[in-house]
C-alpha positions as a Python dict, from the first residue, in 0.01 Angstrom:
ca = {
    (1, 'M'): (0, 0, 0),
    (2, 'I'): (236, -284, 85),
    (3, 'K'): (173, -637, -40),
    (4, 'L'): (369, -916, 126),
    (5, 'D'): (384, -1275, 7),
    (6, 'T'): (740, -1359, 100),
    (7, 'E'): (723, -1731, 174),
    (8, 'S'): (715, -1716, 557),
    (9, 'C'): (923, -1399, 605),
    (10, 'E'): (622, -1168, 646),
    (11, 'S'): (664, -1126, 1022),
    (12, 'L'): (1035, -1053, 986),
    (13, 'I'): (966, -789, 722),
    (14, 'I'): (701, -623, 938),
    (15, 'E'): (942, -622, 1231),
    (16, 'G'): (1217, -468, 1017),
    (17, 'G'): (987, -202, 873),
    (18, 'K'): (778, -130, 1181),
    (19, 'E'): (887, 234, 1217),
    (20, 'V'): (792, 317, 857),
    (21, 'I'): (470, 116, 883),
    (22, 'K'): (378, 286, 1211),
    (23, 'R'): (456, 632, 1070),
    (24, 'D'): (292, 601, 726),
    (25, 'K'): (9, 350, 797),
    (26, 'P'): (-8, 199, 446),
    (27, 'V'): (-281, -47, 362),
    (28, 'L'): (-125, -390, 412),
    (29, 'T'): (-207, -704, 217),
    (30, 'I'): (-20, -993, 376),
    (31, 'A'): (-16, -1363, 293),
    (32, 'M'): (-96, -1552, 611),
    (33, 'Y'): (-74, -1918, 522),
    (34, 'H'): (294, -2009, 535),
    (35, 'T'): (336, -2066, 911),
    (36, 'P'): (114, -2096, 1221),
    (37, 'E'): (267, -1767, 1343),
    (38, 'D'): (125, -1594, 1035),
    (39, 'F'): (-224, -1710, 1119),
    (40, 'F'): (-217, -1663, 1498),
    (41, 'D'): (24, -1373, 1566),
    (42, 'L'): (27, -1148, 1261),
    (43, 'K'): (-290, -956, 1347),
    (44, 'Q'): (-164, -876, 1699),
    (45, 'K'): (161, -739, 1557),
    (46, 'L'): (-42, -504, 1339),
    (47, 'I'): (-266, -399, 1628),
    (48, 'D'): (52, -309, 1816),
    (49, 'L'): (146, -86, 1520),
    (50, 'G'): (-186, 99, 1539),
    (51, 'Y'): (-399, -86, 1285),
    (52, 'E'): (-766, -122, 1375),
    (53, 'N'): (-943, -264, 1069),
    (54, 'F'): (-889, -612, 929),
    (55, 'M'): (-1029, -853, 672),
    (56, 'I'): (-923, -1206, 593),
    (57, 'R'): (-990, -1311, 237),
    (58, 'R'): (-878, -1568, -12),
    (59, 'S'): (-652, -1430, -282),
    (60, 'E'): (-886, -1577, -543),
    (61, 'M'): (-1251, -1586, -443),
    (62, 'T'): (-1355, -1851, -695),
    (63, 'L'): (-1099, -2109, -578),
    (64, 'P'): (-1163, -2249, -229),
    (65, 'Q'): (-803, -2367, -199),
    (66, 'A'): (-661, -2020, -272),
    (67, 'D'): (-419, -1854, -31),
    (68, 'L'): (-541, -1665, 276),
    (69, 'V'): (-461, -1294, 281),
    (70, 'L'): (-486, -1053, 575),
    (71, 'I'): (-580, -699, 474),
    (72, 'A'): (-518, -426, 733),
    (73, 'W'): (-594, -54, 723),
}
C-alpha cells in the first residue's frame, strides 16, 4: 500500500514511481484536493498504469469538510 498526501506533488510522485507502481500494483490512497489536476487527471493516470477499481472518500467520514482521498486497487 502507498499513501500519498504530499501537498500537490502526488502526480509527480506517481510519474516518478510509475514503473514500480505498474509492476507491483499496490493499493493506492492518494489525497486529491490540492490542485484541479488531482481531481480531474489523477484517475486517468492510474487507469493508464492498469488500475481498474476506484473509490473517492473523505479522509474522515464524520467531518464534511475533510479531505478527499482517491483509493485505487
